XYZ file of C-alpha atoms in Angstrom:
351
model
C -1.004 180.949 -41.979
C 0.306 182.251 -45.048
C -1.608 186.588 -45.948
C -4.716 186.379 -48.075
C -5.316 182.378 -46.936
C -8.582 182.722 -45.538
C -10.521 180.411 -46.849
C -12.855 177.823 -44.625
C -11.435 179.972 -41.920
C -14.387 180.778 -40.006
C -13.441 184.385 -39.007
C -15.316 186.485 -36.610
C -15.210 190.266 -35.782
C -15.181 190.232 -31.863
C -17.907 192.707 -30.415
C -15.320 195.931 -29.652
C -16.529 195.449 -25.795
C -14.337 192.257 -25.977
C -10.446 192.301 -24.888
C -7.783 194.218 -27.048
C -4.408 193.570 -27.860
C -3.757 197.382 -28.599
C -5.701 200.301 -30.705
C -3.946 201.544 -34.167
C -5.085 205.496 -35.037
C -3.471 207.550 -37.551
C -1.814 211.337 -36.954
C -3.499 213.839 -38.706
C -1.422 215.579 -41.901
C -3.774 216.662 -44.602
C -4.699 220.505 -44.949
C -8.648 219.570 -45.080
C -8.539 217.949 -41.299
C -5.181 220.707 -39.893
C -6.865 223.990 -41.110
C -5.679 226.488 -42.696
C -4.319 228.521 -39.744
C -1.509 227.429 -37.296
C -3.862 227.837 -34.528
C -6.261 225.101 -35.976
C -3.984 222.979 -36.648
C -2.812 223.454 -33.023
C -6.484 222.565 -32.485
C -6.817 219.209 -34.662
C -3.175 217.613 -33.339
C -4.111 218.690 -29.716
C -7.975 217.059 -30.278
C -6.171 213.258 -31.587
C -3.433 213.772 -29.047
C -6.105 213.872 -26.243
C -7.660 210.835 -27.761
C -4.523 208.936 -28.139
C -2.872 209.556 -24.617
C -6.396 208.684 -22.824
C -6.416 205.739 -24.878
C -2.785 204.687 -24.313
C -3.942 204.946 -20.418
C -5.599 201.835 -20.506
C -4.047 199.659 -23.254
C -0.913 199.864 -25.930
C -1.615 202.325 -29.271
C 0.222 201.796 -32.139
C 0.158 205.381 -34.449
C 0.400 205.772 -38.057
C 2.405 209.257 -38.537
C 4.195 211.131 -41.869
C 7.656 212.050 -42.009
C 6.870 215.403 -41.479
C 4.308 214.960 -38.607
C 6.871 212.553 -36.530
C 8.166 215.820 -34.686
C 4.553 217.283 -33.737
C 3.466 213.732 -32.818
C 6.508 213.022 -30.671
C 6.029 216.143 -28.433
C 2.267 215.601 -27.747
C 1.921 212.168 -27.583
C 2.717 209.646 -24.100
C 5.977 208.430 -24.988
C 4.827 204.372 -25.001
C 2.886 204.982 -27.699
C 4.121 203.173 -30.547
C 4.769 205.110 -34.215
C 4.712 203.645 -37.481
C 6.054 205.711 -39.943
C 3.908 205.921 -43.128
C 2.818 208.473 -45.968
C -1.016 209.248 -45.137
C -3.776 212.155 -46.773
C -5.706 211.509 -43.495
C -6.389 210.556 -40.219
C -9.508 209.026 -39.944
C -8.073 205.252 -39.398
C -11.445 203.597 -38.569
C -12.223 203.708 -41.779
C -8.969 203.759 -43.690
C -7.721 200.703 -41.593
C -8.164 197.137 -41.431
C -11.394 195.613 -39.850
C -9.686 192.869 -37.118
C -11.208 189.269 -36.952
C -9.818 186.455 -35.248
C -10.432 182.481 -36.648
C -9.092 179.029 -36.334
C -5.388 179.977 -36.599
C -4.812 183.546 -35.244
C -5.891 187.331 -36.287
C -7.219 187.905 -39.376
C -7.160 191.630 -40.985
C -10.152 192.378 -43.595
C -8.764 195.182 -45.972
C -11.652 196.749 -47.661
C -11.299 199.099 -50.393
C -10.883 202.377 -49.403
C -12.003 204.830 -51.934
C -13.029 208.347 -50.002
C -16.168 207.412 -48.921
C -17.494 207.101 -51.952
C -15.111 209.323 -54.197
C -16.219 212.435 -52.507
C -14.319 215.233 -54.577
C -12.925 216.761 -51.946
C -11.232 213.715 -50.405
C -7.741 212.394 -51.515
C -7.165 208.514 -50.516
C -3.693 207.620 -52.729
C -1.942 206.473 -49.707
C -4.908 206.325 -47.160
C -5.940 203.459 -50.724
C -3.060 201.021 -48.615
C -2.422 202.115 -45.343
C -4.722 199.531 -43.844
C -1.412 197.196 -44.401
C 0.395 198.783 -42.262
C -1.548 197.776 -39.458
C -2.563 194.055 -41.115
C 1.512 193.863 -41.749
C 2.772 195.130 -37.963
C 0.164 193.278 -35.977
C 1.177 189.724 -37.737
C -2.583 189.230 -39.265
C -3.516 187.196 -42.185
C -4.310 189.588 -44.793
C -7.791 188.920 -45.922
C -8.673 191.182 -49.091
C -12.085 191.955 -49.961
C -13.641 193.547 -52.902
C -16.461 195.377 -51.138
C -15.617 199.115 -50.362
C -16.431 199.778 -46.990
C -15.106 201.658 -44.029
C -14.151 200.832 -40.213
C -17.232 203.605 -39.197
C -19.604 201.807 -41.352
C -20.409 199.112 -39.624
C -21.120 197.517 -35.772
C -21.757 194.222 -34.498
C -22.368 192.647 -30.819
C -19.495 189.508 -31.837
C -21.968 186.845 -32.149
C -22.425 187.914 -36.233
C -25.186 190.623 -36.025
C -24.271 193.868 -37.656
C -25.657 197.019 -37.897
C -25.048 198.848 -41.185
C -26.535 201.802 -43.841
C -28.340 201.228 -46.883
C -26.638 204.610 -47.818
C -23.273 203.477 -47.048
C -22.651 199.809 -48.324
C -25.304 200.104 -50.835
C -23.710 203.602 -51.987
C -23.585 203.641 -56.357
C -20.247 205.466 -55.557
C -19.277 203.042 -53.408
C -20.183 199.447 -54.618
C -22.023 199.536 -57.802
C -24.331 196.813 -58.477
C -24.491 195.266 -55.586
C -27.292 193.999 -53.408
C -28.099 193.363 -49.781
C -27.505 190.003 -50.308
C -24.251 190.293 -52.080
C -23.278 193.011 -49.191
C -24.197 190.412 -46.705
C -22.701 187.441 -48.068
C -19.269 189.478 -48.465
C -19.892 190.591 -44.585
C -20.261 186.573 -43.740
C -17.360 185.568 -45.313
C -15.330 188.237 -44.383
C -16.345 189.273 -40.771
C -18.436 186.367 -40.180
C -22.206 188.132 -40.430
C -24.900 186.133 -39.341
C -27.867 188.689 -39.174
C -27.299 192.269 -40.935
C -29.984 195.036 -40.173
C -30.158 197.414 -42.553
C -30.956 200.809 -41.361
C -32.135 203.014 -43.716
C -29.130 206.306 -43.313
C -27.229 208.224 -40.850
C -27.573 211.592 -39.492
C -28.115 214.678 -41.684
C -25.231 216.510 -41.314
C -23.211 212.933 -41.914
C -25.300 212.564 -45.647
C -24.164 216.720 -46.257
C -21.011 217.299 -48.529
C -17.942 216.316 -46.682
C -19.945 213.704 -44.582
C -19.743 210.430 -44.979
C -23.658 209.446 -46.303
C -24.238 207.677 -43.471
C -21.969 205.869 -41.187
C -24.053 203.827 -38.263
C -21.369 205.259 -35.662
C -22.843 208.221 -34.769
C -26.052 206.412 -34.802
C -25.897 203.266 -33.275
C -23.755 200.690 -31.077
C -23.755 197.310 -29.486
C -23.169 197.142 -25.579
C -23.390 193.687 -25.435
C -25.313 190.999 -27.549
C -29.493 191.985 -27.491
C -28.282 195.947 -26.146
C -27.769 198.647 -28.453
C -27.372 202.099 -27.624
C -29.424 204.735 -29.610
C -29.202 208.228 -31.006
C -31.441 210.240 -29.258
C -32.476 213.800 -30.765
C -35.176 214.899 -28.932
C -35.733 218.456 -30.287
C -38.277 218.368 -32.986
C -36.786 221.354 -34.832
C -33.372 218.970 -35.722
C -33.911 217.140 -38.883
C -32.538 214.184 -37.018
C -35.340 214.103 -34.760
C -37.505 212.362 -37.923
C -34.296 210.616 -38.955
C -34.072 208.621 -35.697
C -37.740 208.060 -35.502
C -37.138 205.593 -38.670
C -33.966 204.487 -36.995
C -35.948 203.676 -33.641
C -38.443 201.615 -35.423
C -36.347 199.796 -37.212
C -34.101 198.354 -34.553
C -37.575 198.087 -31.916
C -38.745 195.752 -34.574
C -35.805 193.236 -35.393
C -34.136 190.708 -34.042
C -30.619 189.569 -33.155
C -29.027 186.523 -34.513
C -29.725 184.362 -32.021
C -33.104 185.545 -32.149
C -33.836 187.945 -29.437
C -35.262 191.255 -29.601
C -32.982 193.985 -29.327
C -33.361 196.670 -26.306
C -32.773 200.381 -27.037
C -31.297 202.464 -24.528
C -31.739 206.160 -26.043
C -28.179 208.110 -25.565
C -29.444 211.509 -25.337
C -28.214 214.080 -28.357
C -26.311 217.074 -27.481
C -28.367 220.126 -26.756
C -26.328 221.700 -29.400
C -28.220 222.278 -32.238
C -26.800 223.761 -34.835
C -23.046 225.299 -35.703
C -21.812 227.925 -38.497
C -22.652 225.539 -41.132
C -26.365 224.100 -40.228
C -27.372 221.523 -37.986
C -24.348 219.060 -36.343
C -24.082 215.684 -35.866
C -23.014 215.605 -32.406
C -23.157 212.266 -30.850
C -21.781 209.982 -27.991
C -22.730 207.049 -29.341
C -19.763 207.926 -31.397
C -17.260 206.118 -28.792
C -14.662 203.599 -27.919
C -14.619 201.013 -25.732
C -11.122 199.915 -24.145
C -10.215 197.874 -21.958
C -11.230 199.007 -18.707
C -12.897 202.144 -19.873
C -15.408 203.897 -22.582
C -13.167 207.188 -24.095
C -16.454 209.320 -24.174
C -17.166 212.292 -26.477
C -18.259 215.423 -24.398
C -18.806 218.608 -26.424
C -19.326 221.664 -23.572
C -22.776 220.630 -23.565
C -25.989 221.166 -20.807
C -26.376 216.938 -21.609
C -22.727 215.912 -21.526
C -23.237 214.865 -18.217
C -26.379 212.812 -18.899
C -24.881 211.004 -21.630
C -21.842 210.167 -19.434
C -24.336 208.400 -16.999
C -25.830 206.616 -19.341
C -22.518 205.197 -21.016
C -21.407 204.190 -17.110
C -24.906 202.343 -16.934
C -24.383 200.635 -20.153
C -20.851 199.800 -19.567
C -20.727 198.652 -15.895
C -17.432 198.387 -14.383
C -15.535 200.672 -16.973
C -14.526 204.047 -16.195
C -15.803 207.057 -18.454
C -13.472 209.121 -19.811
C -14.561 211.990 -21.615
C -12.650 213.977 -24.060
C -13.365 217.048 -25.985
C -14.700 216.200 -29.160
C -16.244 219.565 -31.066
C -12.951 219.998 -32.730
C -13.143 216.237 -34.005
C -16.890 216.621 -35.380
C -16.048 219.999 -37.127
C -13.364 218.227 -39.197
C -15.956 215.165 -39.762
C -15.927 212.334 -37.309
C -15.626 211.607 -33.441
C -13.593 209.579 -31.164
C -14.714 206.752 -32.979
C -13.513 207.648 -35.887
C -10.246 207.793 -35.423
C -9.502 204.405 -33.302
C -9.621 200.933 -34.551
C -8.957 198.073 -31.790
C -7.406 195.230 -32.845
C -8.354 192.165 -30.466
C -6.741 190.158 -28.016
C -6.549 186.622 -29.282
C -8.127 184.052 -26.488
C -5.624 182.723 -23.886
C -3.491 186.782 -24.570
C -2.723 189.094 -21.906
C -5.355 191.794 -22.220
């Protein structure tokens, strides 16, 4: 099937619990996500390293690197992973990447339009604009352009076409101007083949703060399987996300799945972590990724790390947990999720 053919192709985003073919991630480069020290940016490259080499434990990673990172990425990184050799101002690939789907003849790769989350003036996205293609263009996948800015983070869904999204994100007047929930969702169900989308109203506070990113639903929310979503839980009254999730809760307690069934919560306890040098965080393990055979956990030092780890086992029965460090990740803006993107296994593959 000839790039950009997608028409009457009935494409569907497969739930991220389903088999993958590999994970893509990009190697960080830019000053704003290195430091300006060489001991943090011996912190950031040591923080994606971790996350790549746990993930390349379980299934193949393909890595987006600069010229000039190739070096640094060679010496940290398991030596199977695979390098694709790219310019970059980032590394946050979940949202500067393709969105996988698979239809009636093969993969599909949605390429939103990237533009900073949402021109934030401290972001820089000339090459992170088109370096979704260079996953879409390695992994063989009909290139399906769309004109909806969006990122990776912004969305969820359970593979049977119900997504979770942001009014602040997709509905964003520095995003996609003009546009309505029903435009958003008729773009999502051509695109990613959306059958229900429930709007939640915003993220997390520290997420709609200056270099957040207003409001992804990764940190806040995430299918486990079709009817089971996993919840942010602040429980600490004096957190301004403790109000923020009490909307969120409500919400999801109150709608329905496309196939009609109410969803059940499972609350994924917040960090006890409160607060860093800059306000209240956004910790959260909700912000992870499922592979095959395993859930690459965020753990942050915390008294509730180890709660949160039980509840991802329950919730993810017969994967193993794997928790990696993941302060250094939120300080710079994101989590594990943030910087993976699966691309799936089609049906009848090896995975």
């Amino acid at each position: 099937m000839s790039p950009g053919l997608d028409q009457n192709e009935n494409w569907r985003m497969p739930a991220e619990t389903e088999p993958h073919e590999r994970a893509w991630m990009a190697w960080p480069s830019a000053a704003y996500t290195l430091g300006d020290t060489p001991s943090e940016a011996d912190e950031a490259w040591t923080a994606w390293a971790e996350v790549a080499n746990a993930v390349a434990a379980h299934e193949p990673l393909s890595m987006l690197v600069t010229a000039e990172g190739r070096a640094e990425a060679q010496r940290r990184l398991a030596g199977d992973i695979e390098l694709h050799e790219c310019e970059l101002d980032d590394a946050w690939y979940r949202d500067s990447g393709p969105t996988f789907v698979v239809g009636n003849h093969g993969l599909g790769a949605v390429n939103w339009v990237f533009n900073g989350w949402g021109q934030q003036e401290w972001a820089r996205w000339e090459f992170d604009a088109y370096a979704s293609e260079v996953a879409t263009t390695a992994s063989g996948a009909a290139r399906i352009a769309s004109a909806l800015v969006n990122e990776g983070g912004g969305l969820h869904t359970d593979g049977e076409g119900t997504f979770l999204v942001t009014e602040t994100v997709q509905l964003d007047p520095e995003r996609n101007p003009g546009w309505t929930k029903a435009g958003v969702e008729a773009e999502l169900a051509r695109r990613v083949g959306a059958r229900k989308v429930i709007w939640l109203p915003r993220g997390l506070t520290r997420d709609s703060a200056t270099y957040g990113t207003r409001g992804h639903v990764d940190i806040v929310a995430t299918f486990t399987a079709p009817g089971e979503v996993l919840i942010h839980d602040q429980r600490s009254e004096e957190h301004p996300d403790h109000a923020v999730m009490a909307e969120i809760r409500s919400v999801l307690a109150s709608s329905v799945d496309a196939a009609g069934r109410p969803l059940r919560l499972t609350e994924l306890p917040a960090p006890k972590t409160l607060t860093d040098e800059h306000g209240f965080v956004d910790y959260s393990y909700v912000n992870h990724f499922a592979v095959n055979g395993a859930v690459i956990a965020c753990s942050f030092d915390d008294p509730n790390d180890d709660e949160a780890l039980d509840v991802l086992a329950g919730a993810y029965p017969g994967r193993t947990i794997v928790p990696v460090g993941a302060r250094v990740l939120f300080a710079r803006g994101g989590g594990v999720h943030c910087i993976t993107q699966q691309q799936p296994a089609l049906p009848g593959g090896n995975a």
